[in-house]
């Protein structure tokens, strides 16, 4: 079992943070005399709360009962029963968790966290962690069939812990009888207590490193028992050190007297066990407990009560922790308390505590607004539900749930979208954009992107048939993002069980949380590159399952890397517990999935979830709520973004105040200054498209090629000058880009109605929209307010515009470099439902490629000779069915392998975009909606605003 050492972890429940301050103020006085009814008035439901949490923990893993009993032993033996064993290390203190008797061994901390959180809900700042451990130990014994007793209460919590004391005070498994007697007597415990309390080894497991010497070197061990244990514990040190064996070989999960029966048969697992029956003074007591279970139970209960009396902190000593892992320390002065409370009062209208009703007054329609948008997105593409849920995971695991994953890269930072766990994988950003836009319509500037992401994740689960829960709200948005943090914080699909546990624990999530949250893989897909090694090289996989995955995921790296397979092979679009059924059948798709059921500590929890979907759903909801509490920005920290992709910097705000126009593009930018603008543009585009239908595609392409080179700034329109070579002569545009004379005519018409007001960049944006509309496509409100570039760059055009030879990964990379997602890329590629391409752009495809319909290739070959230089400028329609109508036939062509360009057919070539192409081929409404959203996003690429750039009079020349 991996060690449960968790440093610098905050409480699972955000309420506990405020408890730090309340507990300082509410320093209750109590008698130094411990008593079972100490909390009778102050926390009357305490015992029921603890019992329920212990029952839940043991239902998931019987072994946890022994772990909780052991926590109490190891706490009391080091400076008394004061909860010190629960404290994480700090910069100034090396605690007990990493002491030799505890490291890689002591466990159950996450259960104590869960109990503490539940107790704090009922009676905050009242019950100590030390008392919680004492009660949990008793309840663990009872749950496993042992005796009960009244636990004396009233302890308070230590403010420090000592690794050195733990190393010195806890008896080692190699201890002799005299050493054991001495250690127990040092703590005021008798020899009888020693023998009775050792009976706790009737439950639980021990590591090979602790019994190796006994089974290979000691003579007082039954040979058959020794041989059996040697099978799991090799002789060589360092080999199998952490392999486990039950301390009671007869009934390891039942609290009875079989431990003593084992000792009589020289079947004690530890040296320190067998010395209790080895011809010494304790032999008769071992014999008595072996013969009389009731006597053992009576003496064990008395021994536990005696141990619970070791040096308790009472009265005003110690503290009542809000978080069992972190000490309040009385060094915090009352001034600090006052300042903290003042900060809470001065923060925004609510407490920094997250709460489901945070927006009840400021945005009452928030939840139905988000729900509607999620329903639309999931109805269009069920896979999107998993993608949105994954976005929330990947956001929270990197510096907390702060919306940082949504930020595009800037000149100041490389964000999380390009981190290895997210690149070519994280998706759904455009759905969050749509939700944000809808929310801004009903309550502008109120709701954070971080909160939108949290609610969206919940609604995605619900839409796919999963449980519902109240999402706690009140987060604010980060102003930065970190690619480096994403690379190290998100667990890769190659993770071992210990690595998974460690990563989740570093975020304050327990092993139970980890297994429950992994159940989200009951929906969604994974890329071949993430499961290739498992289906070809691993042995803990169902053979038939591996074989069915292999045709879609070739063994050669680089071949089919982006091909997709469902994470849940049974019900990939339904949120249920089939994921756990798959693990039991060795059908986990990822290595990290199958690790949850591979002979380790989480096997029992996987089985429980496989058998009881309600248990899974309950634990999943709890874990999602806990994950949502990871380091939220609240109060005056962070900001509320208007655009989830961009943070609002103070310098930007200053520019807004000083500039002559807003840096925020808006459809009504020219409402007062040029009210006839839209009519003037529309009339000219109508004339141009009526003269030549192809011109609509040419104008749309001009807008694409302008925005992809240093942003939507009209730089493409500039003629060369003595000081620069512009974009018109760049390879993607030379002998190809056209329609400049139409833009000239539009500009002239606009100058007639409002001279010197409207930029060429904005004219191009409106003209692109009107061209789509004229050819039967959708309309949208074009955001305006751009200004024109003063220069252009041939070099930038050559490197920024994707060529027609691009593969899928190259396309994704080029679009992502502009802040556009893979979905945006597929939707915008639908612009090829109109227009024509030159022979030189598709010659190689129609003669050399195999992913092409034979008849289609033959018809194209007639107009495009094989020889380079012959017929290079001959044209063919990009959409062979309806080349002058803006519709979804481009995608139908791809499904039929009739994409004209190599870069077109790459969208349906066994990769991750296949499903989106098929969706658009079947649902023209989905294509139109996503195309519009992507065009708006593309129009937002690096616009010049305020005093930047200029407003040209002639679109071909800068002033």
mmCIF file of N, CA and C in Angstrom, residues 203-259:
data_model
loop_
_atom_site.group_PDB
_atom_site.id
_atom_site.type_symbol
_atom_site.label_atom_id
_atom_site.label_comp_id
_atom_site.label_asym_id
_atom_site.label_seq_id
_atom_site.Cartn_x
_atom_site.Cartn_y
_atom_site.Cartn_z
ATOM 1 N N UNK A 203 -6.836 -8.159 13.110
ATOM 2 C CA UNK A 203 -7.278 -7.556 11.844
ATOM 3 C C UNK A 203 -6.079 -6.843 11.216
ATOM 4 N N UNK A 204 -6.148 -6.641 9.939
ATOM 5 C CA UNK A 204 -5.128 -5.849 9.264
ATOM 6 C C UNK A 204 -4.065 -6.677 8.569
ATOM 7 N N UNK A 205 -3.171 -5.969 7.890
ATOM 8 C CA UNK A 205 -2.118 -6.564 7.083
ATOM 9 C C UNK A 205 -0.766 -6.010 7.488
ATOM 10 N N UNK A 206 0.281 -6.743 7.182
ATOM 11 C CA UNK A 206 1.647 -6.281 7.449
ATOM 12 C C UNK A 206 2.461 -6.366 6.169
ATOM 13 N N UNK A 207 3.476 -5.500 6.076
ATOM 14 C CA UNK A 207 4.353 -5.490 4.910
ATOM 15 C C UNK A 207 5.487 -6.500 5.074
ATOM 16 N N UNK A 208 5.910 -7.045 3.950
ATOM 17 C CA UNK A 208 6.998 -8.027 3.931
ATOM 18 C C UNK A 208 8.227 -7.542 4.687
ATOM 19 N N UNK A 209 8.559 -6.249 4.531
ATOM 20 C CA UNK A 209 9.766 -5.719 5.173
ATOM 21 C C UNK A 209 9.707 -5.871 6.693
ATOM 22 N N UNK A 210 8.473 -5.972 7.238
ATOM 23 C CA UNK A 210 8.309 -6.078 8.689
ATOM 24 C C UNK A 210 8.291 -7.514 9.208
ATOM 25 N N UNK A 211 8.140 -8.498 8.303
ATOM 26 C CA UNK A 211 8.138 -9.883 8.793
ATOM 27 C C UNK A 211 9.154 -10.772 8.070
ATOM 28 N N UNK A 212 9.957 -10.210 7.195
ATOM 29 C CA UNK A 212 10.949 -11.005 6.458
ATOM 30 C C UNK A 212 11.901 -11.743 7.397
ATOM 31 N N UNK A 213 12.491 -11.022 8.333
ATOM 32 C CA UNK A 213 13.472 -11.647 9.235
ATOM 33 C C UNK A 213 12.828 -12.779 10.033
ATOM 34 N N UNK A 214 11.575 -12.591 10.443
ATOM 35 C CA UNK A 214 10.890 -13.618 11.236
ATOM 36 C C UNK A 214 10.708 -14.897 10.433
ATOM 37 N N UNK A 215 10.282 -14.783 9.172
ATOM 38 C CA UNK A 215 9.948 -15.998 8.417
ATOM 39 C C UNK A 215 11.185 -16.702 7.855
ATOM 40 N N UNK A 216 12.305 -15.996 7.759
ATOM 41 C CA UNK A 216 13.518 -16.631 7.221
ATOM 42 C C UNK A 216 14.543 -16.976 8.314
ATOM 43 N N UNK A 217 14.524 -16.248 9.425
ATOM 44 C CA UNK A 217 15.596 -16.396 10.416
ATOM 45 C C UNK A 217 15.160 -16.954 11.760
ATOM 46 N N UNK A 218 13.878 -16.751 12.122
ATOM 47 C CA UNK A 218 13.425 -17.200 13.432
ATOM 48 C C UNK A 218 13.051 -18.688 13.388
ATOM 49 N N UNK A 219 13.234 -19.351 14.514
ATOM 50 C CA UNK A 219 12.888 -20.775 14.596
ATOM 51 C C UNK A 219 11.506 -21.007 15.197
ATOM 52 N N UNK A 220 10.973 -19.977 15.882
ATOM 53 C CA UNK A 220 9.680 -20.159 16.556
ATOM 54 C C UNK A 220 8.533 -19.788 15.607
ATOM 55 N N UNK A 221 8.528 -20.403 14.428
ATOM 56 C CA UNK A 221 7.453 -20.178 13.466
ATOM 57 C C UNK A 221 7.111 -21.496 12.794
ATOM 58 N N UNK A 222 5.832 -21.756 12.677
ATOM 59 C CA UNK A 222 5.373 -22.975 12.011
ATOM 60 C C UNK A 222 5.923 -23.014 10.586
ATOM 61 N N UNK A 223 6.484 -24.145 10.188
ATOM 62 C CA UNK A 223 7.165 -24.234 8.895
ATOM 63 C C UNK A 223 6.229 -23.988 7.722
ATOM 64 N N UNK A 224 4.992 -24.509 7.820
ATOM 65 C CA UNK A 224 4.052 -24.310 6.714
ATOM 66 C C UNK A 224 3.639 -22.846 6.611
ATOM 67 N N UNK A 225 3.469 -22.199 7.765
ATOM 68 C CA UNK A 225 3.148 -20.769 7.760
ATOM 69 C C UNK A 225 4.315 -19.980 7.178
ATOM 70 N N UNK A 226 5.524 -20.332 7.614
ATOM 71 C CA UNK A 226 6.702 -19.645 7.089
ATOM 72 C C UNK A 226 6.824 -19.799 5.593
ATOM 73 N N UNK A 227 6.614 -21.020 5.088
ATOM 74 C CA UNK A 227 6.717 -21.262 3.652
ATOM 75 C C UNK A 227 5.666 -20.478 2.882
ATOM 76 N N UNK A 228 4.457 -20.437 3.435
ATOM 77 C CA UNK A 228 3.375 -19.698 2.778
ATOM 78 C C UNK A 228 3.703 -18.204 2.680
ATOM 79 N N UNK A 229 4.240 -17.683 3.768
ATOM 80 C CA UNK A 229 4.576 -16.254 3.776
ATOM 81 C C UNK A 229 5.765 -15.962 2.859
ATOM 82 N N UNK A 230 6.658 -16.924 2.721
ATOM 83 C CA UNK A 230 7.814 -16.718 1.849
ATOM 84 C C UNK A 230 7.398 -16.588 0.389
ATOM 85 N N UNK A 231 6.235 -17.119 0.039
ATOM 86 C CA UNK A 231 5.746 -16.987 -1.328
ATOM 87 C C UNK A 231 5.433 -15.538 -1.689
ATOM 88 N N UNK A 232 5.066 -14.744 -0.706
ATOM 89 C CA UNK A 232 4.734 -13.346 -0.981
ATOM 90 C C UNK A 232 5.832 -12.394 -0.534
ATOM 91 N N UNK A 233 6.867 -12.935 0.109
ATOM 92 C CA UNK A 233 7.913 -12.081 0.671
ATOM 93 C C UNK A 233 9.277 -12.686 0.367
ATOM 94 N N UNK A 234 9.900 -12.266 -0.742
ATOM 95 C CA UNK A 234 11.221 -12.808 -1.101
ATOM 96 C C UNK A 234 12.273 -12.504 -0.026
ATOM 97 N N UNK A 235 13.283 -13.348 0.031
ATOM 98 C CA UNK A 235 14.325 -13.192 1.037
ATOM 99 C C UNK A 235 15.132 -11.910 0.839
ATOM 100 N N UNK A 236 15.355 -11.525 -0.421
ATOM 101 C CA UNK A 236 16.243 -10.400 -0.722
ATOM 102 C C UNK A 236 15.615 -9.069 -0.324
ATOM 103 N N UNK A 237 16.331 -8.307 0.488
ATOM 104 C CA UNK A 237 15.859 -6.980 0.886
ATOM 105 C C UNK A 237 15.688 -6.111 -0.349
ATOM 106 N N UNK A 238 14.581 -5.352 -0.382
ATOM 107 C CA UNK A 238 14.294 -4.499 -1.530
ATOM 108 C C UNK A 238 13.424 -5.168 -2.559
ATOM 109 N N UNK A 239 13.231 -6.459 -2.443
ATOM 110 C CA UNK A 239 12.383 -7.207 -3.375
ATOM 111 C C UNK A 239 11.064 -7.540 -2.695
ATOM 112 N N UNK A 240 9.989 -6.934 -3.133
ATOM 113 C CA UNK A 240 8.673 -7.198 -2.560
ATOM 114 C C UNK A 240 8.479 -6.636 -1.175
ATOM 115 N N UNK A 241 9.255 -5.594 -0.822
ATOM 116 C CA UNK A 241 9.170 -5.034 0.538
ATOM 117 C C UNK A 241 7.751 -4.666 0.939
ATOM 118 N N UNK A 242 6.964 -4.185 -0.017
ATOM 119 C CA UNK A 242 5.620 -3.698 0.306
ATOM 120 C C UNK A 242 4.531 -4.739 0.061
ATOM 121 N N UNK A 243 4.926 -5.956 -0.273
ATOM 122 C CA UNK A 243 3.924 -7.020 -0.395
ATOM 123 C C UNK A 243 3.269 -7.245 0.967
ATOM 124 N N UNK A 244 1.982 -7.551 0.939
ATOM 125 C CA UNK A 244 1.206 -7.620 2.179
ATOM 126 C C UNK A 244 0.794 -9.041 2.519
ATOM 127 N N UNK A 245 0.662 -9.279 3.816
ATOM 128 C CA UNK A 245 0.125 -10.545 4.321
ATOM 129 C C UNK A 245 -0.740 -10.243 5.533
ATOM 130 N N UNK A 246 -1.821 -11.021 5.747
ATOM 131 C CA UNK A 246 -2.687 -10.762 6.908
ATOM 132 C C UNK A 246 -1.986 -11.109 8.218
ATOM 133 N N UNK A 247 -2.192 -10.258 9.233
ATOM 134 C CA UNK A 247 -1.621 -10.520 10.555
ATOM 135 C C UNK A 247 -2.309 -11.716 11.214
ATOM 136 N N UNK A 248 -3.565 -11.932 10.883
ATOM 137 C CA UNK A 248 -4.312 -13.096 11.371
ATOM 138 C C UNK A 248 -4.651 -13.942 10.155
ATOM 139 N N UNK A 249 -3.988 -15.073 10.019
ATOM 140 C CA UNK A 249 -4.138 -15.863 8.802
ATOM 141 C C UNK A 249 -5.490 -16.563 8.731
ATOM 142 N N UNK A 250 -6.259 -16.554 9.830
ATOM 143 C CA UNK A 250 -7.541 -17.258 9.845
ATOM 144 C C UNK A 250 -8.706 -16.344 9.465
ATOM 145 N N UNK A 251 -8.864 -15.240 10.188
ATOM 146 C CA UNK A 251 -10.017 -14.346 9.981
ATOM 147 C C UNK A 251 -9.512 -12.895 9.939
ATOM 148 N N UNK A 252 -8.828 -12.480 8.851
ATOM 149 C CA UNK A 252 -8.116 -11.198 8.839
ATOM 150 C C UNK A 252 -9.013 -9.957 8.837
ATOM 151 N N UNK A 253 -10.306 -10.108 8.530
ATOM 152 C CA UNK A 253 -11.192 -8.944 8.538
ATOM 153 C C UNK A 253 -12.274 -9.075 9.609
ATOM 154 N N UNK A 254 -12.012 -9.927 10.582
ATOM 155 C CA UNK A 254 -12.995 -10.128 11.654
ATOM 156 C C UNK A 254 -12.285 -9.983 12.987
ATOM 157 N N UNK A 255 -12.838 -9.113 13.853
ATOM 158 C CA UNK A 255 -12.218 -8.863 15.151
ATOM 159 C C UNK A 255 -12.632 -9.958 16.127
ATOM 160 N N UNK A 256 -11.716 -10.909 16.376
ATOM 161 C CA UNK A 256 -12.001 -12.026 17.274
ATOM 162 C C UNK A 256 -10.717 -12.394 18.023
ATOM 163 N N UNK A 257 -10.652 -13.563 18.581
ATOM 164 C CA UNK A 257 -9.474 -13.970 19.366
ATOM 165 C C UNK A 257 -8.576 -14.935 18.602
ATOM 166 N N UNK A 258 -8.766 -15.024 17.271
ATOM 167 C CA UNK A 258 -7.974 -15.972 16.485
ATOM 168 C C UNK A 258 -6.488 -15.608 16.483
ATOM 169 N N UNK A 259 -6.163 -14.341 16.710
ATOM 170 C CA UNK A 259 -4.757 -13.915 16.794
ATOM 171 C C UNK A 259 -4.015 -14.739 17.844
#
